[in-house]
PDB file of C-alpha atoms in Angstrom:
ATOM      1  CA  MET A  30     -13.829  42.462   7.531  1.00 45.00           C
ATOM      2  CA  ALA A  31     -14.407  40.183  10.853  1.00 46.00           C
ATOM      3  CA  ALA A  32     -13.263  37.158   8.605  1.00 49.00           C
ATOM      4  CA  GLU A  33      -9.913  39.059   7.634  1.00 49.00           C
ATOM      5  CA  MET A  34      -8.910  39.789  11.031  1.00 50.00           C
ATOM      6  CA  GLY A  35      -9.978  36.191  12.137  1.00 49.00           C
ATOM      7  CA  ASN A  36      -7.362  34.678   9.170  1.00 53.00           C
ATOM      8  CA  ASN A  37      -4.719  37.028  10.338  1.00 58.00           C
ATOM      9  CA  ARG A  38      -5.069  36.323  14.129  1.00 67.00           C
ATOM     10  CA  PHE A  39      -4.920  32.416  12.896  1.00 70.00           C
ATOM     11  CA  PHE A  40      -2.333  32.325   9.393  1.00 74.00           C
ATOM     12  CA  ARG A  41       1.033  34.008   9.509  1.00 75.00           C
ATOM     13  CA  LYS A  42       1.630  37.116   7.260  1.00 81.00           C
ATOM     14  CA  PRO A  43       3.004  36.111   3.868  1.00 81.00           C
ATOM     15  CA  ASN A  44       6.522  36.742   3.373  1.00 80.00           C
ATOM     16  CA  ALA A  45       9.798  35.672   1.057  1.00 82.00           C
ATOM     17  CA  ILE A  46      11.058  33.052   3.297  1.00 77.00           C
ATOM     18  CA  LEU A  47       7.548  31.781   4.136  1.00 79.00           C
ATOM     19  CA  TRP A  48       6.786  31.418   0.212  1.00 85.00           C
ATOM     20  CA  ILE A  49      10.434  29.581  -0.500  1.00 82.00           C
ATOM     21  CA  ALA A  50       9.780  26.653   2.245  1.00 78.00           C
ATOM     22  CA  THR A  51       6.199  26.457   1.198  1.00 84.00           C
ATOM     23  CA  VAL A  52       7.597  25.697  -2.558  1.00 86.00           C
ATOM     24  CA  MET A  53      10.294  23.717  -1.344  1.00 81.00           C
ATOM     25  CA  VAL A  54       7.838  21.225   0.639  1.00 82.00           C
ATOM     26  CA  ILE A  55       5.487  21.396  -2.585  1.00 87.00           C
ATOM     27  CA  LEU A  56       8.439  20.016  -4.300  1.00 84.00           C
ATOM     28  CA  TYR A  57       9.585  17.469  -2.123  1.00 81.00           C
ATOM     29  CA  ALA A  58       5.882  15.941  -1.825  1.00 84.00           C
ATOM     30  CA  VAL A  59       5.727  15.719  -5.814  1.00 87.00           C
ATOM     31  CA  TRP A  60       9.114  13.617  -5.398  1.00 81.00           C
ATOM     32  CA  CYS A  61       7.508  11.342  -3.174  1.00 82.00           C
ATOM     33  CA  VAL A  62       4.518  10.867  -5.472  1.00 87.00           C
ATOM     34  CA  LEU A  63       7.073  10.419  -8.445  1.00 84.00           C
ATOM     35  CA  LEU A  64       8.447   7.590  -6.466  1.00 81.00           C
ATOM     36  CA  LEU A  65       5.626   5.948  -5.780  1.00 84.00           C
ATOM     37  CA  ILE A  66       4.603   5.753  -9.427  1.00 86.00           C
ATOM     38  CA  LEU A  67       7.782   4.684 -10.653  1.00 80.00           C
ATOM     39  CA  THR A  68       7.891   1.941  -8.032  1.00 79.00           C
ATOM     40  CA  ALA A  69       4.182   0.846  -8.719  1.00 80.00           C
ATOM     41  CA  SER A  70       5.043   0.636 -12.377  1.00 78.00           C
ATOM     42  CA  GLY A  71       8.235  -1.406 -12.117  1.00 72.00           C
ATOM     43  CA  LEU A  72      10.621   1.240 -13.668  1.00 70.00           C
ATOM     44  CA  LEU A  73      12.185   2.062 -10.584  1.00 67.00           C
ATOM     45  CA  LEU A  74      12.965  -1.630  -9.501  1.00 67.00           C
ATOM     46  CA  ASP A  75      13.944  -4.280 -12.506  1.00 63.00           C
ATOM     47  CA  SER A  76      12.755  -7.706 -11.914  1.00 63.00           C
ATOM     48  CA  ARG A  77      14.433  -9.293 -14.611  1.00 66.00           C
ATOM     49  CA  SER A  78      16.393 -12.520 -12.990  1.00 69.00           C
ATOM     50  CA  PHE A  79      19.200 -14.125 -14.320  1.00 72.00           C
ATOM     51  CA  GLU A  80      18.832 -17.616 -12.973  1.00 72.00           C
ATOM     52  CA  CYS A  81      16.282 -20.009 -13.162  1.00 70.00           C
ATOM     53  CA  GLY A  82      14.209 -22.199 -10.255  1.00 56.00           C
ATOM     54  CA  ASN A  83      14.265 -20.720  -6.954  1.00 51.00           C
ATOM     55  CA  SER A  84      16.400 -17.799  -7.669  1.00 55.00           C
ATOM     56  CA  GLU A  85      13.721 -16.029  -9.404  1.00 56.00           C
ATOM     57  CA  ASP A  86      11.838 -16.307  -6.117  1.00 55.00           C
ATOM     58  CA  LEU A  87      14.532 -14.631  -3.871  1.00 57.00           C
ATOM     59  CA  VAL A  88      14.820 -11.686  -6.509  1.00 61.00           C
ATOM     60  CA  ASP A  89      11.109 -11.009  -6.066  1.00 62.00           C
ATOM     61  CA  SER A  90      11.179 -11.225  -2.392  1.00 66.00           C
ATOM     62  CA  ARG A  91      14.203  -8.442  -2.143  1.00 69.00           C
ATOM     63  CA  LEU A  92      12.353  -6.458  -4.681  1.00 72.00           C
ATOM     64  CA  GLU A  93       9.720  -6.498  -2.641  1.00 75.00           C
ATOM     65  CA  ILE A  94      11.378  -5.612   0.341  1.00 74.00           C
ATOM     66  CA  TRP A  95      12.678  -2.361  -1.317  1.00 75.00           C
ATOM     67  CA  ALA A  96       9.490  -1.592  -2.793  1.00 78.00           C
ATOM     68  CA  ARG A  97       7.875  -1.637   0.919  1.00 80.00           C
ATOM     69  CA  LEU A  98      10.966   0.616   1.878  1.00 77.00           C
ATOM     70  CA  VAL A  99       9.836   3.059  -0.704  1.00 79.00           C
ATOM     71  CA  TYR A 100       6.066   2.891   0.192  1.00 83.00           C
ATOM     72  CA  PHE A 101       6.810   3.596   3.696  1.00 81.00           C
ATOM     73  CA  TRP A 102       9.201   6.591   3.570  1.00 78.00           C
ATOM     74  CA  SER A 103       6.833   8.034   0.859  1.00 81.00           C
ATOM     75  CA  GLY A 104       3.739   7.813   2.892  1.00 83.00           C
ATOM     76  CA  PHE A 105       5.307   9.251   5.841  1.00 80.00           C
ATOM     77  CA  SER A 106       6.708  12.129   4.023  1.00 80.00           C
ATOM     78  CA  LEU A 107       3.211  13.082   2.352  1.00 84.00           C
ATOM     79  CA  MET A 108       2.454  12.936   5.818  1.00 84.00           C
ATOM     80  CA  VAL A 109       4.685  15.227   7.220  1.00 80.00           C
ATOM     81  CA  CYS A 110       4.744  17.644   4.239  1.00 81.00           C
ATOM     82  CA  MET A 111       0.903  18.355   4.864  1.00 84.00           C
ATOM     83  CA  LEU A 112       1.847  18.827   8.596  1.00 82.00           C
ATOM     84  CA  LEU A 113       4.876  21.312   7.579  1.00 79.00           C
ATOM     85  CA  LEU A 114       2.566  22.949   5.251  1.00 82.00           C
ATOM     86  CA  GLN A 115       0.020  23.813   7.930  1.00 81.00           C
ATOM     87  CA  GLU A 116       2.175  24.370  10.847  1.00 78.00           C
ATOM     88  CA  LEU A 117       4.274  26.969   8.344  1.00 77.00           C
ATOM     89  CA  TRP A 118       1.249  29.147   7.580  1.00 79.00           C
ATOM     90  CA  ARG A 119      -0.373  28.848  11.191  1.00 79.00           C
ATOM     91  CA  ARG A 120       0.587  31.480  13.547  1.00 72.00           C
ATOM     92  CA  ASN A 121       2.482  30.156  16.497  1.00 70.00           C
ATOM     93  CA  GLY A 122       2.935  26.852  14.577  1.00 62.00           C
ATOM     94  CA  PHE A 123       4.758  23.482  15.930  1.00 68.00           C
ATOM     95  CA  TYR A 124       6.716  23.085  12.551  1.00 64.00           C
ATOM     96  CA  ALA A 125      10.055  22.777  14.638  1.00 67.00           C
ATOM     97  CA  ARG A 126       8.596  19.883  16.184  1.00 71.00           C
ATOM     98  CA  VAL A 127       7.606  18.611  12.958  1.00 69.00           C
ATOM     99  CA  SER A 128      11.261  18.920  11.455  1.00 68.00           C
ATOM    100  CA  ILE A 129      12.897  16.753  14.748  1.00 72.00           C
ATOM    101  CA  VAL A 130      10.412  14.220  14.248  1.00 72.00           C
ATOM    102  CA  ALA A 131      11.156  14.023  10.631  1.00 70.00           C
ATOM    103  CA  ALA A 132      14.763  14.409  11.002  1.00 70.00           C
ATOM    104  CA  SER A 133      14.590  11.152  13.228  1.00 74.00           C
ATOM    105  CA  VAL A 134      12.671   9.081  10.886  1.00 71.00           C
ATOM    106  CA  LEU A 135      14.858  10.194   8.526  1.00 70.00           C
ATOM    107  CA  LEU A 136      18.111   9.125  10.304  1.00 72.00           C
ATOM    108  CA  LEU A 137      16.421   5.339  11.091  1.00 75.00           C
ATOM    109  CA  ASN A 138      15.443   5.240   7.112  1.00 71.00           C
ATOM    110  CA  MET A 139      18.925   6.116   6.247  1.00 71.00           C
ATOM    111  CA  LEU A 140      20.089   3.232   8.701  1.00 76.00           C
ATOM    112  CA  LEU A 141      17.672   0.713   7.293  1.00 74.00           C
ATOM    113  CA  SER A 142      19.417   1.700   3.404  1.00 72.00           C
ATOM    114  CA  VAL A 143      22.419   1.045   4.775  1.00 75.00           C
ATOM    115  CA  GLY A 144      21.434  -2.254   6.165  1.00 76.00           C
ATOM    116  CA  PHE A 145      19.498  -3.184   2.958  1.00 75.00           C
ATOM    117  CA  TRP A 146      22.984  -2.042   0.604  1.00 76.00           C
ATOM    118  CA  GLU A 147      25.686  -3.880   2.700  1.00 79.00           C
ATOM    119  CA  LYS A 148      22.881  -6.871   2.655  1.00 79.00           C
ATOM    120  CA  GLU A 149      22.629  -6.515  -1.328  1.00 76.00           C
ATOM    121  CA  ASN A 150      26.553  -6.575  -1.954  1.00 81.00           C
ATOM    122  CA  GLN A 151      26.662  -9.498   0.357  1.00 84.00           C
ATOM    123  CA  VAL A 152      24.075 -11.610  -2.162  1.00 80.00           C
ATOM    124  CA  ILE A 153      26.191  -9.938  -5.246  1.00 82.00           C
ATOM    125  CA  LYS A 154      29.332 -11.706  -3.396  1.00 87.00           C
ATOM    126  CA  GLN A 155      27.974 -15.058  -2.748  1.00 86.00           C
ATOM    127  CA  PHE A 156      26.461 -15.011  -6.399  1.00 84.00           C
ATOM    128  CA  GLU A 157      29.869 -14.628  -7.931  1.00 87.00           C
ATOM    129  CA  LYS A 158      31.655 -16.973  -5.589  1.00 88.00           C
ATOM    130  CA  ARG A 159      29.159 -19.679  -6.325  1.00 86.00           C
ATOM    131  CA  TYR A 160      29.640 -19.498 -10.150  1.00 87.00           C
ATOM    132  CA  LEU A 161      33.518 -19.260  -9.987  1.00 88.00           C
ATOM    133  CA  ALA A 162      33.308 -22.451  -7.962  1.00 86.00           C
ATOM    134  CA  LEU A 163      32.287 -23.804 -11.173  1.00 84.00           C
ATOM    135  CA  LEU A 164      35.514 -23.818 -12.976  1.00 83.00           C
ATOM    136  CA  PRO A 165      36.786 -25.478 -14.870  1.00 82.00           C
ATOM    137  CA  LEU A 166      33.600 -25.632 -16.700  1.00 81.00           C
ATOM    138  CA  ALA A 167      32.616 -29.046 -18.023  1.00 66.00           C
ATOM    139  CA  ASP A 168      29.782 -29.619 -20.660  1.00 52.00           C
ATOM    140  CA  THR A 169      28.776 -32.715 -19.306  1.00 48.00           C
ATOM    141  CA  PRO A 170      24.998 -33.913 -18.383  1.00 44.00           C
ATOM    142  CA  GLY A 171      25.876 -35.377 -14.929  1.00 42.00           C
ATOM    143  CA  ASN A 172      27.494 -32.239 -13.680  1.00 43.00           C
ATOM    144  CA  THR A 173      25.343 -30.953 -10.825  1.00 43.00           C
ATOM    145  CA  LEU A 174      27.871 -28.830  -8.833  1.00 45.00           C
ATOM    146  CA  ASN A 175      26.838 -25.751  -6.944  1.00 43.00           C
ATOM    147  CA  GLN A 176      22.990 -26.211  -8.371  1.00 42.00           C
ATOM    148  CA  THR A 177      20.600 -23.482  -7.631  1.00 43.00           C
ATOM    149  CA  ASP A 178      18.491 -25.664  -6.706  1.00 44.00           C
ATOM    150  CA  THR A 179      16.852 -29.197  -7.046  1.00 45.00           C
ATOM    151  CA  ILE A 180      15.535 -28.382 -10.974  1.00 48.00           C
ATOM    152  CA  CYS A 181      17.742 -25.704 -12.124  1.00 62.00           C
ATOM    153  CA  HIS A 182      21.762 -26.263 -12.087  1.00 73.00           C
ATOM    154  CA  SER A 183      24.071 -23.366 -12.347  1.00 77.00           C
ATOM    155  CA  LEU A 184      25.770 -24.261 -15.751  1.00 83.00           C
ATOM    156  CA  ASN A 185      22.241 -24.121 -17.412  1.00 84.00           C
ATOM    157  CA  ASN A 186      22.521 -20.373 -16.381  1.00 85.00           C
ATOM    158  CA  VAL A 187      25.825 -20.298 -18.068  1.00 88.00           C
ATOM    159  CA  TYR A 188      24.406 -21.544 -21.735  1.00 88.00           C
ATOM    160  CA  ARG A 189      21.650 -19.126 -20.952  1.00 86.00           C
ATOM    161  CA  TRP A 190      23.892 -16.445 -20.594  1.00 88.00           C
ATOM    162  CA  GLN A 191      26.404 -17.416 -23.502  1.00 88.00           C
ATOM    163  CA  ALA A 192      23.240 -17.599 -25.779  1.00 87.00           C
ATOM    164  CA  GLU A 193      21.674 -14.042 -24.496  1.00 87.00           C
ATOM    165  CA  PHE A 194      24.656 -11.962 -24.290  1.00 88.00           C
ATOM    166  CA  ASN A 195      26.713 -13.225 -26.936  1.00 88.00           C
ATOM    167  CA  CYS A 196      29.531 -14.283 -24.423  1.00 89.00           C
ATOM    168  CA  CYS A 197      31.647 -17.224 -23.532  1.00 89.00           C
ATOM    169  CA  GLY A 198      32.915 -18.722 -19.983  1.00 88.00           C
ATOM    170  CA  LEU A 199      32.598 -17.157 -17.035  1.00 90.00           C
ATOM    171  CA  GLN A 200      36.236 -15.182 -16.839  1.00 89.00           C
ATOM    172  CA  SER A 201      37.455 -16.210 -20.262  1.00 87.00           C
ATOM    173  CA  TYR A 202      36.234 -18.676 -22.857  1.00 85.00           C
ATOM    174  CA  LYS A 203      39.334 -20.521 -21.966  1.00 85.00           C
ATOM    175  CA  ASP A 204      37.352 -21.666 -19.149  1.00 86.00           C
ATOM    176  CA  TRP A 205      35.739 -24.279 -20.874  1.00 86.00           C
ATOM    177  CA  GLU A 206      39.080 -25.815 -22.451  1.00 79.00           C
ATOM    178  CA  SER A 207      38.280 -28.218 -25.370  1.00 76.00           C
ATOM    179  CA  LEU A 208      34.762 -28.791 -24.423  1.00 79.00           C
ATOM    180  CA  ILE A 209      33.047 -25.309 -25.850  1.00 81.00           C
ATOM    181  CA  PRO A 210      29.439 -25.541 -26.093  1.00 84.00           C
ATOM    182  CA  ASP A 211      27.810 -24.335 -29.062  1.00 84.00           C
ATOM    183  CA  SER A 212      26.228 -21.255 -27.135  1.00 85.00           C
ATOM    184  CA  CYS A 213      29.839 -20.015 -27.661  1.00 86.00           C
ATOM    185  CA  LEU A 214      30.086 -20.071 -31.131  1.00 84.00           C
ATOM    186  CA  CYS A 215      30.582 -16.836 -32.980  1.00 81.00           C
ATOM    187  CA  ASP A 216      29.075 -15.973 -36.375  1.00 74.00           C
ATOM    188  CA  GLY A 217      30.888 -13.014 -37.007  1.00 61.00           C
ATOM    189  CA  LEU A 218      34.108 -12.382 -39.038  1.00 54.00           C
ATOM    190  CA  ASP A 219      37.770 -13.426 -37.897  1.00 48.00           C
ATOM    191  CA  ASN A 220      38.722  -9.853 -37.288  1.00 49.00           C
ATOM    192  CA  SER A 221      35.678  -9.081 -35.291  1.00 51.00           C
ATOM    193  CA  SER A 222      36.513  -7.292 -32.026  1.00 54.00           C
ATOM    194  CA  ARG A 223      33.671  -9.606 -30.174  1.00 77.00           C
ATOM    195  CA  CYS A 224      34.832 -13.061 -31.959  1.00 82.00           C
ATOM    196  CA  VAL A 225      38.034 -15.013 -31.405  1.00 80.00           C
ATOM    197  CA  ASN A 226      39.429 -17.760 -33.198  1.00 77.00           C
ATOM    198  CA  HIS A 227      40.108 -20.649 -31.161  1.00 70.00           C
ATOM    199  CA  SER A 228      41.585 -23.611 -32.769  1.00 60.00           C
ATOM    200  CA  ILE A 229      41.119 -26.248 -30.138  1.00 53.00           C
ATOM    201  CA  PHE A 230      37.803 -26.646 -31.059  1.00 49.00           C
ATOM    202  CA  LYS A 231      37.308 -29.710 -32.994  1.00 46.00           C
ATOM    203  CA  GLN A 232      34.103 -31.103 -33.763  1.00 46.00           C
ATOM    204  CA  ALA A 233      32.767 -33.283 -36.689  1.00 39.00           C
ATOM    205  CA  GLY A 234      31.850 -31.136 -39.666  1.00 43.00           C
ATOM    206  CA  VAL A 235      32.996 -27.967 -37.863  1.00 46.00           C
ATOM    207  CA  GLY A 236      37.030 -28.146 -38.645  1.00 47.00           C
ATOM    208  CA  ASN A 237      40.011 -27.239 -36.588  1.00 47.00           C
ATOM    209  CA  TYR A 238      39.014 -23.779 -36.344  1.00 54.00           C
ATOM    210  CA  SER A 239      36.160 -22.264 -34.740  1.00 71.00           C
ATOM    211  CA  LEU A 240      35.164 -18.246 -33.825  1.00 82.00           C
ATOM    212  CA  VAL A 241      33.708 -18.192 -30.631  1.00 85.00           C
ATOM    213  CA  TYR A 242      33.087 -14.926 -28.371  1.00 86.00           C
ATOM    214  CA  GLU A 243      35.738 -13.504 -26.717  1.00 86.00           C
ATOM    215  CA  LYS A 244      33.616 -11.530 -24.033  1.00 88.00           C
ATOM    216  CA  PRO A 245      33.103 -13.573 -20.606  1.00 90.00           C
ATOM    217  CA  CYS A 246      30.307 -13.877 -19.287  1.00 91.00           C
ATOM    218  CA  LEU A 247      30.160 -12.928 -15.718  1.00 90.00           C
ATOM    219  CA  PRO A 248      31.387  -9.385 -15.587  1.00 91.00           C
ATOM    220  CA  THR A 249      28.610  -8.741 -17.967  1.00 88.00           C
ATOM    221  CA  VAL A 250      26.278 -10.708 -15.555  1.00 88.00           C
ATOM    222  CA  LEU A 251      27.368  -8.916 -12.446  1.00 87.00           C
ATOM    223  CA  SER A 252      27.259  -5.138 -13.989  1.00 84.00           C
ATOM    224  CA  LEU A 253      23.578  -6.281 -14.835  1.00 80.00           C
ATOM    225  CA  VAL A 254      22.823  -7.350 -11.310  1.00 78.00           C
ATOM    226  CA  LYS A 255      24.164  -4.237  -9.911  1.00 76.00           C
ATOM    227  CA  ARG A 256      22.555  -2.189 -12.500  1.00 71.00           C
ATOM    228  CA  ARG A 257      19.021  -3.852 -11.199  1.00 66.00           C
ATOM    229  CA  THR A 258      18.873  -1.975  -8.208  1.00 65.00           C
ATOM    230  CA  SER A 259      21.316   0.894  -9.120  1.00 66.00           C
ATOM    231  CA  THR A 260      18.343   3.179 -10.125  1.00 63.00           C
ATOM    232  CA  PHE A 261      16.755   2.462  -6.832  1.00 66.00           C
ATOM    233  CA  TRP A 262      19.884   3.322  -5.005  1.00 68.00           C
ATOM    234  CA  VAL A 263      20.223   6.161  -6.785  1.00 68.00           C
ATOM    235  CA  ALA A 264      16.694   7.516  -6.255  1.00 66.00           C
ATOM    236  CA  MET A 265      16.943   6.750  -2.438  1.00 67.00           C
ATOM    237  CA  THR A 266      20.260   8.650  -2.169  1.00 68.00           C
ATOM    238  CA  SER A 267      19.180  11.380  -3.672  1.00 66.00           C
ATOM    239  CA  TRP A 268      16.076  11.429  -1.796  1.00 66.00           C
ATOM    240  CA  ILE A 269      18.350  11.270   1.677  1.00 66.00           C
ATOM    241  CA  HIS A 270      20.472  14.145   0.364  1.00 66.00           C
ATOM    242  CA  PHE A 271      17.189  16.363  -0.629  1.00 65.00           C
ATOM    243  CA  THR A 272      15.865  15.670   2.878  1.00 64.00           C
ATOM    244  CA  GLY A 273      18.948  15.713   4.986  1.00 65.00           C
ATOM    245  CA  VAL A 274      20.344  19.068   3.616  1.00 65.00           C
ATOM    246  CA  PRO A 275      17.374  21.052   4.630  1.00 64.00           C
ATOM    247  CA  ILE A 276      17.083  19.126   8.093  1.00 65.00           C
ATOM    248  CA  LEU A 277      21.171  19.645   8.894  1.00 69.00           C
ATOM    249  CA  PHE A 278      20.790  23.453   8.018  1.00 67.00           C
ATOM    250  CA  PHE A 279      17.965  23.594  10.042  1.00 67.00           C
ATOM    251  CA  ILE A 280      19.695  21.645  13.099  1.00 72.00           C
ATOM    252  CA  LEU A 281      23.032  23.891  12.384  1.00 76.00           C
ATOM    253  CA  CYS A 282      20.923  27.096  12.778  1.00 72.00           C
ATOM    254  CA  ILE A 283      19.795  25.846  15.756  1.00 78.00           C
ATOM    255  CA  VAL A 284      23.096  25.265  17.300  1.00 83.00           C
ATOM    256  CA  ALA A 285      24.254  28.672  16.063  1.00 82.00           C
ATOM    257  CA  THR A 286      21.797  30.566  17.931  1.00 83.00           C
ATOM    258  CA  LEU A 287      22.450  28.612  20.732  1.00 85.00           C
ATOM    259  CA  LEU A 288      26.365  29.239  20.590  1.00 87.00           C
ATOM    260  CA  LYS A 289      25.597  33.244  19.831  1.00 84.00           C
ATOM    261  CA  LEU A 290      23.112  33.092  23.273  1.00 85.00           C
ATOM    262  CA  GLY A 291      25.874  31.726  25.299  1.00 82.00           C
ATOM    263  CA  TYR A 292      28.716  33.613  23.932  1.00 81.00           C
ATOM    264  CA  TRP A 293      25.846  37.045  24.523  1.00 83.00           C
ATOM    265  CA  VAL A 294      25.619  35.968  28.318  1.00 80.00           C
ATOM    266  CA  ILE A 295      28.975  35.274  29.182  1.00 81.00           C
ATOM    267  CA  HIS A 296      30.385  38.510  27.205  1.00 72.00           C
ATOM    268  CA  ASN A 297      27.787  40.461  29.268  1.00 74.00           C
ATOM    269  CA  ILE A 298      28.739  38.992  32.377  1.00 73.00           C
ATOM    270  CA  CYS A 299      32.346  39.564  32.163  1.00 68.00           C
ATOM    271  CA  VAL A 300      32.418  43.217  30.722  1.00 59.00           C
ATOM    272  CA  TYR A 301      29.978  43.720  34.127  1.00 60.00           C
ATOM    273  CA  VAL A 302      32.622  42.371  36.404  1.00 58.00           C
ATOM    274  CA  TRP A 303      35.132  43.920  34.299  1.00 58.00           C
ATOM    275  CA  LYS A 304      33.817  47.394  34.493  1.00 56.00           C
ATOM    276  CA  ASN A 305      32.882  47.347  38.253  1.00 57.00           C
ATOM    277  CA  SER A 306      36.344  46.090  38.436  1.00 57.00           C
ATOM    278  CA  THR A 307      37.858  49.241  36.807  1.00 55.00           C
ATOM    279  CA  ILE A 308      35.273  52.200  37.549  1.00 53.00           C
ATOM    280  CA  GLY A 309      35.381  50.901  41.587  1.00 51.00           C
ATOM    281  CA  GLU A 310      31.832  51.002  41.818  1.00 51.00           C
ATOM    282  CA  GLU A 311      31.851  49.832  45.239  1.00 51.00           C
ATOM    283  CA  MET A 312      30.416  51.531  48.732  1.00 49.00           C
ATOM    284  CA  VAL A 313      33.270  53.059  50.648  1.00 48.00           C
ATOM    285  CA  PRO A 314      32.839  55.593  53.966  1.00 51.00           C
ATOM    286  CA  VAL A 315      33.023  59.279  53.611  1.00 49.00           C
ATOM    287  CA  VAL A 316      35.511  60.935  55.862  1.00 49.00           C
ATOM    288  CA  PHE A 317      34.814  64.396  56.620  1.00 50.00           C
ATOM    289  CA  ILE A 318      37.429  66.333  58.402  1.00 52.00           C
ATOM    290  CA  ARG A 319      36.686  69.648  59.940  1.00 54.00           C
ATOM    291  CA  LYS A 320      39.263  72.244  60.724  1.00 52.00           C
ATOM    292  CA  ASP A 321      39.062  73.859  64.013  1.00 53.00           C
ATOM    293  CA  ASN A 322      36.790  71.430  65.666  1.00 54.00           C
ATOM    294  CA  ASN A 323      37.377  72.444  68.813  1.00 55.00           C
ATOM    295  CA  ASN A 324      36.427  76.193  68.450  1.00 57.00           C
ATOM    296  CA  GLN A 325      32.726  75.132  67.364  1.00 57.00           C
ATOM    297  CA  THR A 326      30.165  76.742  69.248  1.00 63.00           C
ATOM    298  CA  GLU A 327      28.365  74.914  71.580  1.00 66.00           C
ATOM    299  CA  GLU A 328      25.242  75.173  69.371  1.00 67.00           C
ATOM    300  CA  GLU A 329      26.964  73.343  66.513  1.00 67.00           C
ATOM    301  CA  ASN A 330      28.248  70.297  68.858  1.00 68.00           C
ATOM    302  CA  ARG A 331      24.913  69.851  69.826  1.00 73.00           C
ATOM    303  CA  LYS A 332      23.641  69.540  66.058  1.00 69.00           C
ATOM    304  CA  ASP A 333      26.639  67.276  65.256  1.00 67.00           C
ATOM    305  CA  ARG A 334      25.740  64.705  68.059  1.00 70.00           C
ATOM    306  CA  GLU A 335      21.915  64.942  66.991  1.00 69.00           C
ATOM    307  CA  ALA A 336      23.033  63.805  63.654  1.00 64.00           C
ATOM    308  CA  LYS A 337      25.209  61.245  64.611  1.00 59.00           C
ATOM    309  CA  GLU A 338      22.282  59.743  66.634  1.00 61.00           C
ATOM    310  CA  SER A 339      19.579  59.846  63.779  1.00 61.00           C
ATOM    311  CA  GLY A 340      22.063  58.577  61.583  1.00 52.00           C
ATOM    312  CA  ILE A 341      21.861  61.207  58.775  1.00 50.00           C
ATOM    313  CA  ASP A 342      25.481  61.912  58.903  1.00 48.00           C
ATOM    314  CA  GLY A 343      27.324  58.245  57.781  1.00 48.00           C
ATOM    315  CA  GLY A 344      30.500  59.830  57.988  1.00 48.00           C
ATOM    316  CA  VAL A 345      33.350  59.936  60.209  1.00 48.00           C
ATOM    317  CA  VAL A 346      34.359  63.265  61.655  1.00 47.00           C
ATOM    318  CA  LEU A 347      38.272  63.829  62.858  1.00 45.00           C
ATOM    319  CA  ASP A 348      38.911  66.637  65.558  1.00 48.00           C
ATOM    320  CA  ILE A 349      42.230  68.182  64.498  1.00 46.00           C
ATOM    321  CA  GLU A 350      44.222  70.793  66.310  1.00 48.00           C
ATOM    322  CA  ASP A 351      44.687  73.883  65.169  1.00 48.00           C
ATOM    323  CA  THR A 352      48.471  74.347  64.277  1.00 46.00           C
ATOM    324  CA  THR A 353      48.153  78.045  63.843  1.00 47.00           C
ATOM    325  CA  SER A 354      46.750  78.501  67.117  1.00 46.00           C
ATOM    326  CA  GLY A 355      49.976  78.480  69.591  1.00 46.00           C
ATOM    327  CA  GLY A 356      50.594  74.950  68.564  1.00 44.00           C
ATOM    328  CA  VAL A 357      54.439  73.356  68.402  1.00 39.00           C
TER     329      VAL A 357
END
């Protein structure tokens, strides 16, 4: 019995709102654990590289930064979830302060995510610009223009894309002009949707006509580069919305409460002043008018003087002459 009374003093009495809040916090904690598992297993971030040489190291470094961002936010969110569960059920808990701290860190995480998002877009634009500078393409061993490092040349990456994704050229197979490499050759039929008849290609043993891949490589690679982190950004966006909506609702409730309180105070003050001005609850002197004051006896006059001196009678006594007794 004593233990039950002690629990009642320490914990809140369960109700529907408390249970709903508890379920939401637990679901959010499960979501954080799931993100940690997906990031650690490599399912959230695709580490595939589309360039050789030092570019692979750059991709790995960017993915490592994003993974650290997930680890940081997941770990912090799990800690906040445990504190919220404790403060929600504890009587006189400080769950409001914990929510404010979580909202502040959420804002910081949003700013970091926006910064990484802009940086990623800049990297993709630089990636596209670097390969467009190769046009027109030339299949010559001495072409070292826009090489990614001292070992791997950009044209080597183009050859790799053509063989892997069944494409030809960057924007079109015509980028190669008359020097189409073997990686562009298509083994499909003439009317195939992915092959086109290229009559300029001339090579010993091949003939005047050849089938090449119609699909360009650069749009395909760019879509894959963007998709490499699309799962990560979808997860982060959903995460921010899932966290921000309850916090925003909590902030709106606080603002609405403050506005309602201010309206109540101002309304009561205005109503009080209006009532006093209309009803006229002001202290005014009371005037007593006696008729035939001159006909009072000596005893009555003495009592009036004593009343005035003692301050009991706060009114003003006016002596009015009796007009009925011989007055003009």
